[in-house]
Short mmCIF file of C-alpha atoms and ligand atoms in Angstrom, two decimals:
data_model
loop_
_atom_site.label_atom_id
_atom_site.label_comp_id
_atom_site.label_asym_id
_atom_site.label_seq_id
_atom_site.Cartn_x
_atom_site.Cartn_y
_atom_site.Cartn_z
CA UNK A 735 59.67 134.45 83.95
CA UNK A 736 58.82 136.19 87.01
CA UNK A 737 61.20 137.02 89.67
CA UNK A 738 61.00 137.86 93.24
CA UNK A 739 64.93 137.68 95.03
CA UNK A 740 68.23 137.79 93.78
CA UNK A 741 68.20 134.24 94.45
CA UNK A 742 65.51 133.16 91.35
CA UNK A 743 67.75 131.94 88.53
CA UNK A 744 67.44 131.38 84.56
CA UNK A 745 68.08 127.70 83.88
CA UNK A 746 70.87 128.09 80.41
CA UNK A 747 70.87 125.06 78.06
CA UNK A 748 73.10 122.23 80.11
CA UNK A 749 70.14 123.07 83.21
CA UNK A 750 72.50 124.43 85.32
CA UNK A 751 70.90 127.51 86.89
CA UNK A 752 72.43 131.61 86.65
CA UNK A 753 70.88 133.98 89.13
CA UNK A 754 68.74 136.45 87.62
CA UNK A 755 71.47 139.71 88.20
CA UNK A 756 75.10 140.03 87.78
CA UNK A 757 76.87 142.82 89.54
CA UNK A 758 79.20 143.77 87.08
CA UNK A 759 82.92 145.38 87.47
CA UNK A 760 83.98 146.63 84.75
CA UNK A 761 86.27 150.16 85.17
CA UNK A 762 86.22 148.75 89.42
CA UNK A 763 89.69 149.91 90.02
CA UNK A 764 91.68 146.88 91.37
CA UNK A 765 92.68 146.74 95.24
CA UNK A 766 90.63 148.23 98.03
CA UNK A 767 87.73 149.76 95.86
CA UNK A 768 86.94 146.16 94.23
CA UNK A 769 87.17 144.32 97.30
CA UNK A 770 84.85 146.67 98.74
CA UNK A 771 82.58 146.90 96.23
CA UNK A 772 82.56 142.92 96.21
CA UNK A 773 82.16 142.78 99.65
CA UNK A 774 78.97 145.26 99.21
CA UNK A 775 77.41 143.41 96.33
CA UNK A 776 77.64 139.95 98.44
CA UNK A 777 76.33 141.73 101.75
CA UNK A 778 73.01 143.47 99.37
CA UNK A 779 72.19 139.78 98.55
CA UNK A 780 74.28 139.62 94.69
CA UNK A 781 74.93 135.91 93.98
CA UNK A 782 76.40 136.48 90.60
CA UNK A 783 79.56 138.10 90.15
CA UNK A 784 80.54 139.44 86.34
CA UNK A 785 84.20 139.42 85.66
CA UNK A 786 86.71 138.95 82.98
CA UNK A 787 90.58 138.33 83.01
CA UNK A 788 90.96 141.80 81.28
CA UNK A 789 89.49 144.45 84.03
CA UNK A 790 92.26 143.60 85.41
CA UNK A 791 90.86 143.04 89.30
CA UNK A 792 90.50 139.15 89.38
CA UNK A 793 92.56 138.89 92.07
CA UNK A 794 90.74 141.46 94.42
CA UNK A 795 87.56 139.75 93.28
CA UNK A 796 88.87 136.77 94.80
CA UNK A 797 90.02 138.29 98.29
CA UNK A 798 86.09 139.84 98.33
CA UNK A 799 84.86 136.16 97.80
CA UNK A 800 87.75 134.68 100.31
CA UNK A 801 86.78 137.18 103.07
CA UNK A 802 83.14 137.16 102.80
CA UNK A 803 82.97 133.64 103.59
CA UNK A 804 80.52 133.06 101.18
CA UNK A 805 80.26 129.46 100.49
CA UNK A 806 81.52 128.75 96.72
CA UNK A 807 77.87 126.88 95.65
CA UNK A 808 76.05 129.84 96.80
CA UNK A 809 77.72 132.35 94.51
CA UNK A 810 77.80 132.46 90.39
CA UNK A 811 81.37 133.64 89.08
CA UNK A 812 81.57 134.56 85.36
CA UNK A 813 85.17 135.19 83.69
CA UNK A 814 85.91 136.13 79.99
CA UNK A 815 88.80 135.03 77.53
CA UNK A 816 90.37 138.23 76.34
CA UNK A 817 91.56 138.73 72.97
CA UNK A 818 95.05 138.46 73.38
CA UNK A 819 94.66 134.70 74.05
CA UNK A 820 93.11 131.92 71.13
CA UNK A 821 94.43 128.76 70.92
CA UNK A 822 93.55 125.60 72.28
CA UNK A 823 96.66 124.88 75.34
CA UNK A 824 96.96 128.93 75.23
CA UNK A 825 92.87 128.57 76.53
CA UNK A 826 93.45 126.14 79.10
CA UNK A 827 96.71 128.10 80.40
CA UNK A 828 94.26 131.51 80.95
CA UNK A 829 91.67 129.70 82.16
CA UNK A 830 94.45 128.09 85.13
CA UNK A 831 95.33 131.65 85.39
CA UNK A 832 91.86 133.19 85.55
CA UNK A 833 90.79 130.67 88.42
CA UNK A 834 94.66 131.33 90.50
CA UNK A 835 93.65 135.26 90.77
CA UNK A 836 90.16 134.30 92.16
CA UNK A 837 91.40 131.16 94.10
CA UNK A 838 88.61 129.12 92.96
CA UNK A 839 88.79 125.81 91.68
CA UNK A 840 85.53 126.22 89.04
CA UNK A 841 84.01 128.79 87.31
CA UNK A 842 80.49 128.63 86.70
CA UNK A 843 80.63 130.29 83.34
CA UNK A 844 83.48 131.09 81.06
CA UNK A 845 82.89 133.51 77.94
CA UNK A 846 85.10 134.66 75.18
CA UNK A 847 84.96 137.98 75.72
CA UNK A 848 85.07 139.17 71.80
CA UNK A 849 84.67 137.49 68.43
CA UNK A 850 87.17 138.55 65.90
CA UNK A 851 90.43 140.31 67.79
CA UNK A 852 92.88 142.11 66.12
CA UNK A 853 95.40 139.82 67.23
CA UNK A 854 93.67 137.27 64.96
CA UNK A 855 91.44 138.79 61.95
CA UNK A 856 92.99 136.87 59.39
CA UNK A 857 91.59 133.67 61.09
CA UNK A 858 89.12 134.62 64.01
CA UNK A 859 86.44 131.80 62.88
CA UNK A 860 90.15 128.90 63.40
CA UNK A 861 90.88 130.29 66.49
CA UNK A 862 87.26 130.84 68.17
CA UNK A 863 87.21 127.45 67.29
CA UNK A 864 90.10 125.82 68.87
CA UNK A 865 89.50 128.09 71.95
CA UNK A 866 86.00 126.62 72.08
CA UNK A 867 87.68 122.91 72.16
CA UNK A 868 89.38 123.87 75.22
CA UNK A 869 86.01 125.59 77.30
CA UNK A 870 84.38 122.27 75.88
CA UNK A 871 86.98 119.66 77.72
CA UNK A 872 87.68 122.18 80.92
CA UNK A 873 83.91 121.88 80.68
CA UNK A 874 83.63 118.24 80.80
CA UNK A 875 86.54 118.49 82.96
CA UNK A 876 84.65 120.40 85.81
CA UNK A 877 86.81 123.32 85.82
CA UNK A 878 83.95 125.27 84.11
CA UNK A 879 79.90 124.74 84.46
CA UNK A 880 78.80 126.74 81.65
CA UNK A 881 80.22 128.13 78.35
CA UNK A 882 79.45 131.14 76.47
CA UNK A 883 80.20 134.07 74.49
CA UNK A 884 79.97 137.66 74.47
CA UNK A 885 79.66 140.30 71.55
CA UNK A 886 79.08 137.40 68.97
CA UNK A 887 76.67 138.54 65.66
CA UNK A 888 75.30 135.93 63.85
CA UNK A 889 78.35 135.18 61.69
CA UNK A 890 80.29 134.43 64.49
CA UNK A 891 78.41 131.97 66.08
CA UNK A 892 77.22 130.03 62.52
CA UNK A 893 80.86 129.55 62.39
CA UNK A 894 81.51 128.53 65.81
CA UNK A 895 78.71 125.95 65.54
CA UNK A 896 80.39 124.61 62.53
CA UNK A 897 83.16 122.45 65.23
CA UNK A 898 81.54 122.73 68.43
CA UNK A 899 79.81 119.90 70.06
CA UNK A 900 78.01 122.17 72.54
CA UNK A 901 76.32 125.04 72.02
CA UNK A 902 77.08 128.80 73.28
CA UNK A 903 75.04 128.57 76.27
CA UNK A 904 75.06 132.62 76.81
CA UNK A 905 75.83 135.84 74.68
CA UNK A 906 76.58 138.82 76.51
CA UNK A 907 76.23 141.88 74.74
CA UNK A 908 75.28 145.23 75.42
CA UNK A 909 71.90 146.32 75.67
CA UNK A 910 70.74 149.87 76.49
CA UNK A 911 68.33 152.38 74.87
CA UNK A 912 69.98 153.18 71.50
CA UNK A 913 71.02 149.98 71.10
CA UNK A 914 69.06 147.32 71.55
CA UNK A 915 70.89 145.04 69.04
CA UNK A 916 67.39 143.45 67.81
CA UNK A 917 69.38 141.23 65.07
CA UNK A 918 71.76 140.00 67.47
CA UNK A 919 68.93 139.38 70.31
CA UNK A 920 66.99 137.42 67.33
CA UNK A 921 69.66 134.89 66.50
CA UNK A 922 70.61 134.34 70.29
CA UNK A 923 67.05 133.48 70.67
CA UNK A 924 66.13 131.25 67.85
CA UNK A 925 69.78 129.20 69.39
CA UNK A 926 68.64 129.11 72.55
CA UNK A 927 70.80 131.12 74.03
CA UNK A 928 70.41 133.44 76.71
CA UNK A 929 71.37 136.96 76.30
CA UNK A 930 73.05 139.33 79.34
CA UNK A 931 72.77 142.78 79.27
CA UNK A 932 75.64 144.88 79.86
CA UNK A 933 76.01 148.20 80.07
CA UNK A 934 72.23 148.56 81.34
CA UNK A 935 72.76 152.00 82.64
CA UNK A 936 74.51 153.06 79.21
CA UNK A 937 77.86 152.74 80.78
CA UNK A 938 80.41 155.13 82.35
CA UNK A 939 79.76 158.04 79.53
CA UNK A 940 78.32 161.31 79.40
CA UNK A 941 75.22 160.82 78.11
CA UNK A 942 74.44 158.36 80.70
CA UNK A 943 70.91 157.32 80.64
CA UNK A 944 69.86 157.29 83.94
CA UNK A 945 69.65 160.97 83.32
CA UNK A 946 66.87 160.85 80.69
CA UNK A 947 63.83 162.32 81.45
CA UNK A 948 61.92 159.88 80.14
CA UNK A 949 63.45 156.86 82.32
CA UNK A 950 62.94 158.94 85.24
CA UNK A 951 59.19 159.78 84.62
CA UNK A 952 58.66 156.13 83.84
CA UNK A 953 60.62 155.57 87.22
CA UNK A 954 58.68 157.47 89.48
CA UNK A 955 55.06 156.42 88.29
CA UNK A 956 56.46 153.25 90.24
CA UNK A 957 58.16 155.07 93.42
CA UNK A 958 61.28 153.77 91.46
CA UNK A 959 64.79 155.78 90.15
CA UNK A 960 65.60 155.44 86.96
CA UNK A 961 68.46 152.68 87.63
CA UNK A 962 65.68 150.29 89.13
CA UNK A 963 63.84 151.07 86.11
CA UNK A 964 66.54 150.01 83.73
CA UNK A 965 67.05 146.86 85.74
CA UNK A 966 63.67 146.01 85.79
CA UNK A 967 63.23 146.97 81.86
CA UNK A 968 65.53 144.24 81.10
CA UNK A 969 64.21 141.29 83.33
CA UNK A 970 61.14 142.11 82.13
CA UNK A 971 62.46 141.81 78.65
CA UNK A 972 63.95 138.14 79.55
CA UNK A 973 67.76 139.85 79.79
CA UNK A 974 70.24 138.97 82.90
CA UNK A 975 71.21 142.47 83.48
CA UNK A 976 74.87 143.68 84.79
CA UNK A 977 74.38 146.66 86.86
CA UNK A 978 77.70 147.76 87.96
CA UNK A 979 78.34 150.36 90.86
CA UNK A 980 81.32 151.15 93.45
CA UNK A 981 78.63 153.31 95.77
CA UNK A 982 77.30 150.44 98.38
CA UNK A 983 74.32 152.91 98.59
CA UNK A 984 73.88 152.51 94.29
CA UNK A 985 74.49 148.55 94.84
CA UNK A 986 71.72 147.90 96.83
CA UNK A 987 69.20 150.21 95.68
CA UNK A 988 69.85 148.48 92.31
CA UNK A 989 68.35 145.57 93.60
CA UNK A 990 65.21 146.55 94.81
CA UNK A 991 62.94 145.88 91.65
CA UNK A 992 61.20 142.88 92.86
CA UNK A 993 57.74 144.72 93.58
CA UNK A 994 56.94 145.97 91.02
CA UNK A 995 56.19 145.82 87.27
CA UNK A 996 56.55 147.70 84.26
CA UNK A 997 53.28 148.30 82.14
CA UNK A 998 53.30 147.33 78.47
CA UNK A 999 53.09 151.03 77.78
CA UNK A 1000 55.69 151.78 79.31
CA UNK A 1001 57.64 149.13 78.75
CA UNK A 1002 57.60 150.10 74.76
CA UNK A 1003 57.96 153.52 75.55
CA UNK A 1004 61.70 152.41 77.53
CA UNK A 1005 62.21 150.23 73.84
CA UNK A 1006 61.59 153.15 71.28
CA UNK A 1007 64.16 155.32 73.29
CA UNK A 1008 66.69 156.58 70.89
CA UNK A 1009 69.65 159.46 71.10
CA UNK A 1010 71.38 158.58 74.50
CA UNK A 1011 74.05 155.93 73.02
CA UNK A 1012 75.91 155.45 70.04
CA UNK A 1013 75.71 151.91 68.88
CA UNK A 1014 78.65 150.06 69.40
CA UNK A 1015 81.33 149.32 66.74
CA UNK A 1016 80.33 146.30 64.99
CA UNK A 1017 82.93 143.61 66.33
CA UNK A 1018 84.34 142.98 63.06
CA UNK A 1019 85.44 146.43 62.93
CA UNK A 1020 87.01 146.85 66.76
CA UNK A 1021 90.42 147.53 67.25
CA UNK A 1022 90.90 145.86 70.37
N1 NAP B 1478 81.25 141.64 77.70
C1 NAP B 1478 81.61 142.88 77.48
O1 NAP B 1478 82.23 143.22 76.45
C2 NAP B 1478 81.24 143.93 78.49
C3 NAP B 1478 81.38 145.29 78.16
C4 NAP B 1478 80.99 146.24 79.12
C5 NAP B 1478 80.49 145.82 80.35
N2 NAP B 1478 80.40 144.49 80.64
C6 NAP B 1478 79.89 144.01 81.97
O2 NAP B 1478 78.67 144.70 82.28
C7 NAP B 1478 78.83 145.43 83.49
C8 NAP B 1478 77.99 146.71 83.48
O3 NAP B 1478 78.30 147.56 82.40
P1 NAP B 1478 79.10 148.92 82.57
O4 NAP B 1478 80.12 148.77 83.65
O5 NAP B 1478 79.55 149.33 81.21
O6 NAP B 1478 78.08 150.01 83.02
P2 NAP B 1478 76.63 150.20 83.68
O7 NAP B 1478 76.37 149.17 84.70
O8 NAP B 1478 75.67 150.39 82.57
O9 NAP B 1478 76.82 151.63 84.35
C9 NAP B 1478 77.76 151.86 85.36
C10 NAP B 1478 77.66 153.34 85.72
O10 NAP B 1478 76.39 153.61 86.31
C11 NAP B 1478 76.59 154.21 87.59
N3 NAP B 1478 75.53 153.74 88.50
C12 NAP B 1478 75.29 152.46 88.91
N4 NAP B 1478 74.21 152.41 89.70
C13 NAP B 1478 73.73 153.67 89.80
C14 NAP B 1478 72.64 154.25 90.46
N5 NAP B 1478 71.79 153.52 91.20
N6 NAP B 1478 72.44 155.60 90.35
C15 NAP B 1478 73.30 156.35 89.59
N7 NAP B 1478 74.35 155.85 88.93
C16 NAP B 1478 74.58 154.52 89.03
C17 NAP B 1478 77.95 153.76 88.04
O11 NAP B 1478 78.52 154.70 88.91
P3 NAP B 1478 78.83 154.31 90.47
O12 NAP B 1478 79.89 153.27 90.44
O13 NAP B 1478 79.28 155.62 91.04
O14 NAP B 1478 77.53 153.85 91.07
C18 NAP B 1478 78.72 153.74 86.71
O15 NAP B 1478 79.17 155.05 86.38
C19 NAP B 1478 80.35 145.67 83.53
O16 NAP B 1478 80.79 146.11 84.78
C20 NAP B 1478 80.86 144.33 83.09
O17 NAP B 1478 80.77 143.39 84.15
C21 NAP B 1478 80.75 143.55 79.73
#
């Protein structure tokens, strides 16, 4: 797939159409500093916004969208179940909830966020599933225009396509050098299913990647920094990556990887990094 704007999409499975980069918001403190950061991402050209119910800044996302003016079919919203909530009314009731903060009627895509909660471990598989029966009637419904998941391995989703009449249409996971989660990326493919990349930049943590040598040598044989790189590394690799930045100068530079592309040298050399990230608990083992 080659893209050239922020505009190009991915088409998921049910043919509706996801821009080709989320700006993500993780850790974007709620009020002032998420509305401007919102505000920035829509004014650099962003027409995907990554959210979930659980960073706790809905609601500011929503003012940004309000008071932009942006007109709701030219932007891509994303929200996440969190783990607290399973169930099938208990799915609907976020959902309402979810789309009240934002003051949107639809969302165009709706994950759950984890796979196997605390809150539920003695019956995660029972639960996933009778959440899923909810995103599958809000989705016929309208309230929702895609449905996904995030974090799933294999086991979850054999067992979630035991019951569900439609596929997981995305899996968000995180993908960064370290861990590049090739068994997870395998299964997503094989399903169909299109895999996000969080955590591009390796996160908020100290041994953030965008300080490795290597990513900025690669960078600069392009005129590049190291975050363009990283974005570019993963559309290259057929990932919807989910930079996320409060600096308006960080937001829009991390868009500007249309012009150029990664060699096959150098994209392998980006793949065999190793030693900047721990690989993430396995999310049958998370205590959240
Ligand atoms: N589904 C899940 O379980 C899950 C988990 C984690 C994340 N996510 C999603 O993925 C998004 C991205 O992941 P993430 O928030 O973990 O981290 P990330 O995007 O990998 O990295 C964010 C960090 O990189 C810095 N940064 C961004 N652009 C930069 C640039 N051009 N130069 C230097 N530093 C730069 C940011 O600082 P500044 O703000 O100062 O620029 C911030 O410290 C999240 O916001 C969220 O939407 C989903």
């Amino acid at each position: 797939m080659v893209f050239k704007s922020l505009t190009d999409c991915y088409e998921l499975a049910n043919g509706v159409k996801i821009p080709c980069i989320g700006f993500g918001t993780w850790q974007t403190p709620d009020g002032d500093v998420a509305v401007a950061a919102v505000k920035a991402a829509l004014d650099a050209g962003y027409k995907h916004i990554d959210g979930a119910s659980v960073y706790g800044n809905e609601v500011s996302l929503g003012v940004a969208l309000k008071e932009s003016g942006v007109a709701r079919d030219e932007i891509f919203v994303t929200s996440k179940l969190f783990n607290n909530v399973r169930g099938y009314d208990e799915t609907k009731a976020a959902l309402d909830s979810t789309l009240e903060d934002l003051q949107l009627d639809y969302l165009d895509l709706y994950l759950i966020h984890w796979p196997n909660p605390v809150a539920f471990r003695d019956r995660w598989a029972e639960m996933n599933s009778e959440s899923w029966r909810a995103f599958e009637d809000q989705l016929e419904a309208g309230k929702i225009r895609a449905i996904g998941v995030s974090n799933f391995h294999a086991n979850h989703l054999d067992a979630l396509e035991k019951t569900a009449k439609v596929k997981p249409m995305v899996n968000q996971i995180r993908l960064c050098p370290s861990d590049t989660q090739p068994e997870v990326v395998k299964t997503s493919r094989e399903r169909g299913i299109l895999l996000e990349a969080y955590s591009p930049f390796g996160g908020s943590g100290p041994a953030n990647i965008l300080k490795a040598p290597e990513v900025i040598g690669v960078a600069e044989k392009y005129g590049k920094n190291a975050a363009q790189a990283r974005v570019r590394w993963c559309l290259q690799q057929g990932y919807l990556p989910l930079p996320k930045s409060t600096s308006a100068a960080h937001i829009k530079a991390n868009t500007d990887v249309f012009d150029f592309e990664l060699s096959a040298q150098d994209m392998d050399a980006l793949n065999k990094l190793t030693g900047y990230e721990s690989p993430f608990p396995h999310p049958d083992k998370t205590t959240w």
